[in-house]
Structures are given as C-alpha cells and as structure tokens.
Amino acid sequence: MHDVAGPDVPRKPPGFNGFSLLCGLLIGLVMAIAPVMACPASCHCIEKSGMTVVQCVSRDLEKIPLDLPRDTVVLLLASNRITHIPNHAFRELHYLQELDLSNNEIETVDAAAFQGVSDSLLVLDLSNNRIQSVPKEAFARLRAKISLSNNPWHCECTLQEVLRELRLDPETVNEVICHTAVQEEYAGKPVIQVLDSGINFCNFHHKTTDVAMFVTMFGWFTMVIAYVIYYVRHNQEDARRHLEYLKSLPSSSQISKDFDTISTVL
C-alpha cells in the first residue's frame, strides 16, 4: 500500500534558521546606523561622555563638510580656509551645542545658515574672520553665546538690528570693532560703545536716504528747467531766423510797382 499524501507542509529553505534571521536584522540595523555614525575623511570623531565630538581643526578645508555625523554635539572647524556659510549648512545636526568657526576666511553668511540648530546651539564662535555684514535673518532665534570679535564690521543699520537680538560673548564683546561706519567718526571704535552712547545708525540711514532723494529730485528738477530754457531759446532762435527770412522777401507793394513798370515799358 502507498501512503496517502497529506496536505503540503511549507519547508524551510536549506540553511534557514533563527540565527540567519538574527544576522539579517543586525546587518540591517548596522546599515541604518552607519550613515549616522560616519565621520568625514578629513576630520577626527571622538566619543566623549556619550557625545560625538567632530574635530576638523587645521585641515585646510575650504567648505563645511557635508557628511557630518547626525549625533554631533561639538563641531570644531577652526583654522581652516572656509569662506562661506551656506543655507542649511548644519540642518541635520539636531544635537549640536558648540560650533567653532573661528580663524577662517569667512566673508558671507547666508540668511538660513544656522536654520535647524537654533534651539540646540549654546556656543557659536565666528571670531577672526572677514565678515563685514550679515543678513538680519542669519542669527534669528539663536540663543547661543556668540563671539564676533576681530571681524572687519561695517557699522550701519542692519548690523545694529542684528546685534540688538544677540547674546554676545561678554569676554570678547569689546573686540567687536567698527572697521568702517556710515558715520566715519565711529570707525575704529567698539560697536557696543557706539551703541551705548545712544547712536542710532538706522536714523542716520533714514536721513541719508532722505537727503539722497532730495538731491535726486533736485537734479531732475534742474534738468527739466534746463530743458525748458533750451527749448524756449532754441524756438526763439528759429523764430528770429524765420522772421529775418520773411523780411528779406520783397513786399507786395514793391512787387506791384515792379509789375507796373514792366507794363509801361511794354
């Protein structure tokens, strides 16, 4: 007699067991974590007291690295050749507390440069760079202690409005100097000293704008008057020439006399 075949029972593939399943899960977990823990080739990452410190000091960097670990708490980028802080440069670093960009060649800071870290950032060092001005939005909502010393600041209305909202490092605040200013007499003086004296660069800006508008309007008015005078004189000259031409023509009486003389002769 032949055995009657029962219902098909699913069989495990050869070599399949619980250990293989566990290995697959571990590999997937490692692959998911790897991008978070990756360290840029030009930097050195250190785990310290449960925090990731990314050290990129004096690495001759021209740009901020893009592949920074997402759990970075301290990012040291001092003494490089970085010239620009672009929008969303640190957007993925939600745990970032300290950012050192001192002693670079930074000239421009985009409006959304620190967007994404405004809530977590506690210390920001931008000292010893080449920054002259920043957009009003660049440091919006930042609660960090900020060092802006030893930059060639141009003191004007926008800078005044920016500084009004910042928590400047008290140890370096007197080193934030007006390299140039809309009012030349304040060049070379600490910004905080100028502002504490009651100077309002925004008022000066408005006055300068008003004067510029007045000068522009006066210039246009002068041009219009000059054109009208030229137009009148030019038309007078044409009228005079036309009148002289008419005077040079023989009068009708003279023409009649000439005609009578000719008739008599004939």
Short mmCIF file of C-alpha atoms in Angstrom, two decimals:
data_model
loop_
_atom_site.label_atom_id
_atom_site.label_comp_id
_atom_site.label_asym_id
_atom_site.label_seq_id
_atom_site.Cartn_x
_atom_site.Cartn_y
_atom_site.Cartn_z
CA MET A 1 0.00 0.00 0.00
CA HIS A 2 1.13 3.51 -0.72
CA ASP A 3 0.95 6.23 1.86
CA VAL A 4 -1.70 8.78 1.17
CA ALA A 5 -0.06 12.18 0.80
CA GLY A 6 -1.27 14.73 3.31
CA PRO A 7 -1.51 18.49 2.76
CA ASP A 8 1.68 20.23 1.60
CA VAL A 9 3.70 21.48 4.54
CA PRO A 10 5.88 24.51 3.86
CA ARG A 11 9.50 23.59 4.20
CA LYS A 12 12.28 25.96 5.31
CA PRO A 13 14.89 26.67 2.69
CA PRO A 14 18.15 24.84 3.21
CA GLY A 15 20.30 26.60 5.80
CA PHE A 16 17.47 28.82 7.09
CA ASN A 17 17.22 29.09 10.85
CA GLY A 18 16.75 31.62 13.65
CA PHE A 19 20.43 32.55 13.63
CA SER A 20 20.24 33.65 9.97
CA LEU A 21 17.23 35.80 10.74
CA LEU A 22 19.07 37.45 13.63
CA CYS A 23 22.11 38.16 11.44
CA GLY A 24 19.87 39.77 8.82
CA LEU A 25 18.31 42.03 11.40
CA LEU A 26 21.71 43.03 12.78
CA ILE A 27 23.04 43.83 9.30
CA GLY A 28 20.00 45.98 8.58
CA LEU A 29 20.46 47.80 11.90
CA VAL A 30 24.14 48.44 11.22
CA MET A 31 23.34 49.75 7.75
CA ALA A 32 20.74 52.09 9.21
CA ILE A 33 23.10 53.40 11.89
CA ALA A 34 26.23 53.64 9.73
CA PRO A 35 25.33 56.94 7.97
CA VAL A 36 24.55 58.50 11.34
CA MET A 37 27.91 57.49 12.83
CA ALA A 38 30.03 58.14 9.73
CA CYS A 39 32.94 60.54 10.18
CA PRO A 40 34.25 62.79 7.38
CA ALA A 41 37.58 61.61 5.99
CA SER A 42 39.16 65.00 6.72
CA CYS A 43 38.06 65.02 10.38
CA HIS A 44 38.53 63.02 13.54
CA CYS A 45 35.49 61.91 15.56
CA ILE A 46 35.64 61.18 19.26
CA GLU A 47 33.05 59.70 21.59
CA LYS A 48 33.28 61.63 24.85
CA SER A 49 30.85 61.20 27.74
CA GLY A 50 28.22 59.92 25.34
CA MET A 51 28.73 62.85 22.96
CA THR A 52 30.24 62.87 19.48
CA VAL A 53 32.95 65.49 19.09
CA VAL A 54 33.97 66.14 15.47
CA GLN A 55 37.43 67.69 15.28
CA CYS A 56 38.29 69.29 11.92
CA VAL A 57 40.77 71.92 13.11
CA SER A 58 43.58 72.99 10.73
CA ARG A 59 42.62 70.57 7.96
CA ASP A 60 42.88 73.13 5.13
CA LEU A 61 39.14 72.85 4.49
CA GLU A 62 37.57 75.30 2.04
CA LYS A 63 33.98 74.22 2.71
CA ILE A 64 31.98 72.87 5.62
CA PRO A 65 31.89 69.04 5.36
CA LEU A 66 28.56 67.63 4.23
CA ASP A 67 28.86 64.10 5.72
CA LEU A 68 28.89 65.06 9.40
CA PRO A 69 27.53 62.56 11.96
CA ARG A 70 23.95 63.42 12.84
CA ASP A 71 24.61 62.96 16.56
CA THR A 72 27.39 65.58 16.58
CA VAL A 73 27.33 67.67 19.74
CA VAL A 74 30.60 69.58 19.32
CA LEU A 75 31.90 70.62 15.87
CA LEU A 76 35.35 72.21 15.68
CA LEU A 77 36.14 73.79 12.29
CA ALA A 78 38.64 76.43 13.40
CA SER A 79 41.76 77.47 11.48
CA ASN A 80 40.70 76.39 8.01
CA ARG A 81 40.09 78.30 4.77
CA ILE A 82 36.29 78.34 4.80
CA THR A 83 34.92 81.47 3.09
CA HIS A 84 31.15 80.94 3.12
CA ILE A 85 28.46 79.53 5.42
CA PRO A 86 25.64 78.41 3.10
CA ASN A 87 21.98 77.98 3.89
CA HIS A 88 21.12 74.89 5.97
CA ALA A 89 24.81 74.04 6.49
CA PHE A 90 24.03 72.29 9.80
CA ARG A 91 20.39 71.35 9.23
CA GLU A 92 20.81 67.65 10.13
CA LEU A 93 22.75 68.27 13.36
CA HIS A 94 19.83 68.47 15.76
CA TYR A 95 22.02 67.85 18.83
CA LEU A 96 24.71 70.41 18.02
CA GLN A 97 25.62 72.50 21.07
CA GLU A 98 29.02 74.01 20.26
CA LEU A 99 30.23 75.27 16.87
CA ASP A 100 33.70 76.77 16.40
CA LEU A 101 34.33 78.51 13.04
CA SER A 102 36.99 80.90 14.28
CA ASN A 103 40.17 81.79 12.37
CA ASN A 104 38.79 81.07 8.93
CA GLU A 105 38.31 83.36 5.91
CA ILE A 106 34.53 83.65 6.16
CA GLU A 107 33.13 86.65 4.26
CA THR A 108 29.48 85.72 3.74
CA VAL A 109 26.85 84.14 5.98
CA ASP A 110 23.59 83.19 4.28
CA ALA A 111 20.24 84.10 5.82
CA ALA A 112 19.36 80.49 6.74
CA ALA A 113 22.90 79.36 7.60
CA PHE A 114 22.03 78.21 11.13
CA GLN A 115 18.48 77.11 10.47
CA GLY A 116 17.84 73.79 12.22
CA VAL A 117 20.24 74.32 15.14
CA SER A 118 18.80 77.48 16.66
CA ASP A 119 17.18 75.53 19.52
CA SER A 120 20.16 73.34 20.45
CA LEU A 121 23.19 75.57 19.84
CA LEU A 122 24.76 77.02 23.01
CA VAL A 123 28.12 78.37 21.78
CA LEU A 124 28.99 79.87 18.39
CA ASP A 125 32.44 81.27 17.62
CA LEU A 126 32.86 83.34 14.43
CA SER A 127 35.80 85.40 15.63
CA ASN A 128 38.84 86.24 13.47
CA ASN A 129 37.16 86.05 10.09
CA ARG A 130 36.42 88.56 7.31
CA ILE A 131 32.75 89.25 7.95
CA GLN A 132 31.61 92.83 7.25
CA SER A 133 27.85 92.34 7.47
CA VAL A 134 25.21 89.64 7.87
CA PRO A 135 21.54 89.39 6.87
CA LYS A 136 19.01 90.20 9.59
CA GLU A 137 17.74 86.61 9.49
CA ALA A 138 21.15 84.93 9.87
CA PHE A 139 21.07 84.73 13.68
CA ALA A 140 17.28 84.69 14.08
CA ARG A 141 16.09 82.80 17.17
CA LEU A 142 19.65 81.83 18.17
CA ARG A 143 20.05 81.62 21.93
CA ALA A 144 23.75 80.74 21.81
CA LYS A 145 26.54 82.82 23.27
CA ILE A 146 28.19 84.28 20.18
CA SER A 147 31.69 85.62 19.58
CA LEU A 148 32.00 88.04 16.64
CA SER A 149 35.30 89.68 17.57
CA ASN A 150 38.07 90.64 15.16
CA ASN A 151 35.98 90.92 12.02
CA PRO A 152 36.03 93.99 9.72
CA TRP A 153 32.48 95.03 10.61
CA HIS A 154 30.74 97.83 8.72
CA CYS A 155 28.61 99.63 11.30
CA GLU A 156 25.24 100.54 9.86
CA CYS A 157 21.53 100.00 10.46
CA THR A 158 21.36 96.25 9.64
CA LEU A 159 24.27 95.37 11.93
CA GLN A 160 22.71 97.39 14.73
CA GLU A 161 19.43 95.50 14.35
CA VAL A 162 21.26 92.16 14.28
CA LEU A 163 23.32 92.86 17.40
CA ARG A 164 20.26 94.03 19.30
CA GLU A 165 18.90 90.46 19.25
CA LEU A 166 22.14 88.58 20.05
CA ARG A 167 23.69 87.29 23.23
CA LEU A 168 27.29 88.37 22.66
CA ASP A 169 30.17 86.73 24.50
CA PRO A 170 30.93 89.22 27.33
CA GLU A 171 34.64 88.36 27.23
CA THR A 172 35.05 89.43 23.60
CA VAL A 173 32.26 91.99 23.16
CA ASN A 174 34.72 94.92 23.30
CA GLU A 175 36.65 93.36 20.41
CA VAL A 176 33.70 93.75 18.04
CA ILE A 177 35.02 96.88 16.31
CA CYS A 178 33.54 99.18 13.67
CA HIS A 179 36.14 98.76 10.93
CA THR A 180 34.10 101.18 8.82
CA ALA A 181 30.86 103.03 9.54
CA VAL A 182 28.18 105.09 7.82
CA GLN A 183 29.41 107.90 10.06
CA GLU A 184 33.19 107.95 9.68
CA GLU A 185 33.86 109.29 13.17
CA TYR A 186 32.82 105.93 14.65
CA ALA A 187 35.27 103.83 12.62
CA GLY A 188 37.77 102.10 14.89
CA LYS A 189 35.51 102.15 17.94
CA PRO A 190 33.88 99.15 19.68
CA VAL A 191 30.35 98.63 18.40
CA ILE A 192 28.91 98.21 21.89
CA GLN A 193 30.48 101.51 22.96
CA VAL A 194 28.98 103.35 19.99
CA LEU A 195 25.52 101.88 20.54
CA ASP A 196 25.63 102.51 24.29
CA SER A 197 26.34 106.18 23.59
CA GLY A 198 22.88 106.47 22.04
CA ILE A 199 23.93 106.50 18.38
CA ASN A 200 21.25 105.13 16.09
CA PHE A 201 22.63 104.12 12.71
CA CYS A 202 19.09 103.48 11.48
CA ASN A 203 18.12 107.13 11.99
CA PHE A 204 21.24 108.17 10.14
CA HIS A 205 20.32 105.75 7.37
CA HIS A 206 16.87 107.30 7.04
CA LYS A 207 18.35 110.81 6.99
CA THR A 208 20.87 109.77 4.37
CA THR A 209 18.08 108.26 2.28
CA ASP A 210 16.01 111.45 2.59
CA VAL A 211 18.98 113.60 1.55
CA ALA A 212 19.68 111.29 -1.37
CA MET A 213 16.05 111.54 -2.50
CA PHE A 214 16.15 115.33 -2.18
CA VAL A 215 19.37 115.54 -4.20
CA THR A 216 17.90 113.22 -6.85
CA MET A 217 14.68 115.24 -7.09
CA PHE A 218 16.63 118.49 -7.26
CA GLY A 219 18.76 117.03 -10.04
CA TRP A 220 15.70 116.03 -12.03
CA PHE A 221 14.09 119.42 -11.45
CA THR A 222 17.26 121.18 -12.65
CA MET A 223 17.33 119.02 -15.76
CA VAL A 224 13.69 119.84 -16.55
CA ILE A 225 14.28 123.59 -16.10
CA ALA A 226 17.40 123.43 -18.25
CA TYR A 227 15.49 121.61 -20.98
CA VAL A 228 12.65 124.17 -20.90
CA ILE A 229 15.14 127.06 -21.16
CA TYR A 230 16.95 125.32 -24.01
CA TYR A 231 13.64 124.62 -25.77
CA VAL A 232 12.47 128.24 -25.45
CA ARG A 233 15.79 129.68 -26.61
CA HIS A 234 16.01 127.25 -29.49
CA ASN A 235 12.47 128.16 -30.62
CA GLN A 236 13.25 131.87 -30.25
CA GLU A 237 16.28 131.44 -32.48
CA ASP A 238 14.20 129.60 -35.07
CA ALA A 239 11.52 132.29 -34.89
CA ARG A 240 14.13 135.04 -35.33
CA ARG A 241 15.62 133.32 -38.36
CA HIS A 242 12.18 132.82 -39.84
CA LEU A 243 11.32 136.49 -39.27
CA GLU A 244 14.54 137.63 -40.93
CA TYR A 245 13.77 135.38 -43.86
CA LEU A 246 10.32 136.92 -44.22
CA LYS A 247 11.79 140.42 -44.03
CA SER A 248 14.22 139.56 -46.77
CA LEU A 249 11.36 138.70 -49.11
CA PRO A 250 10.06 141.52 -51.44
CA SER A 251 6.95 143.23 -50.13
CA SER A 252 3.68 143.00 -52.14
CA SER A 253 3.73 146.77 -52.87
CA GLN A 254 7.21 146.54 -54.30
CA ILE A 255 6.13 143.64 -56.44
CA SER A 256 3.14 145.71 -57.73
CA LYS A 257 5.40 148.68 -58.60
CA ASP A 258 7.79 146.43 -60.45
CA PHE A 259 4.91 144.90 -62.33
CA ASP A 260 3.53 148.37 -63.33
CA THR A 261 6.97 149.45 -64.52
CA ILE A 262 7.25 146.42 -66.70
CA SER A 263 3.75 147.01 -68.12
CA THR A 264 4.61 150.67 -69.00
CA VAL A 265 7.75 149.65 -70.79
CA LEU A 266 5.87 147.11 -72.77
#
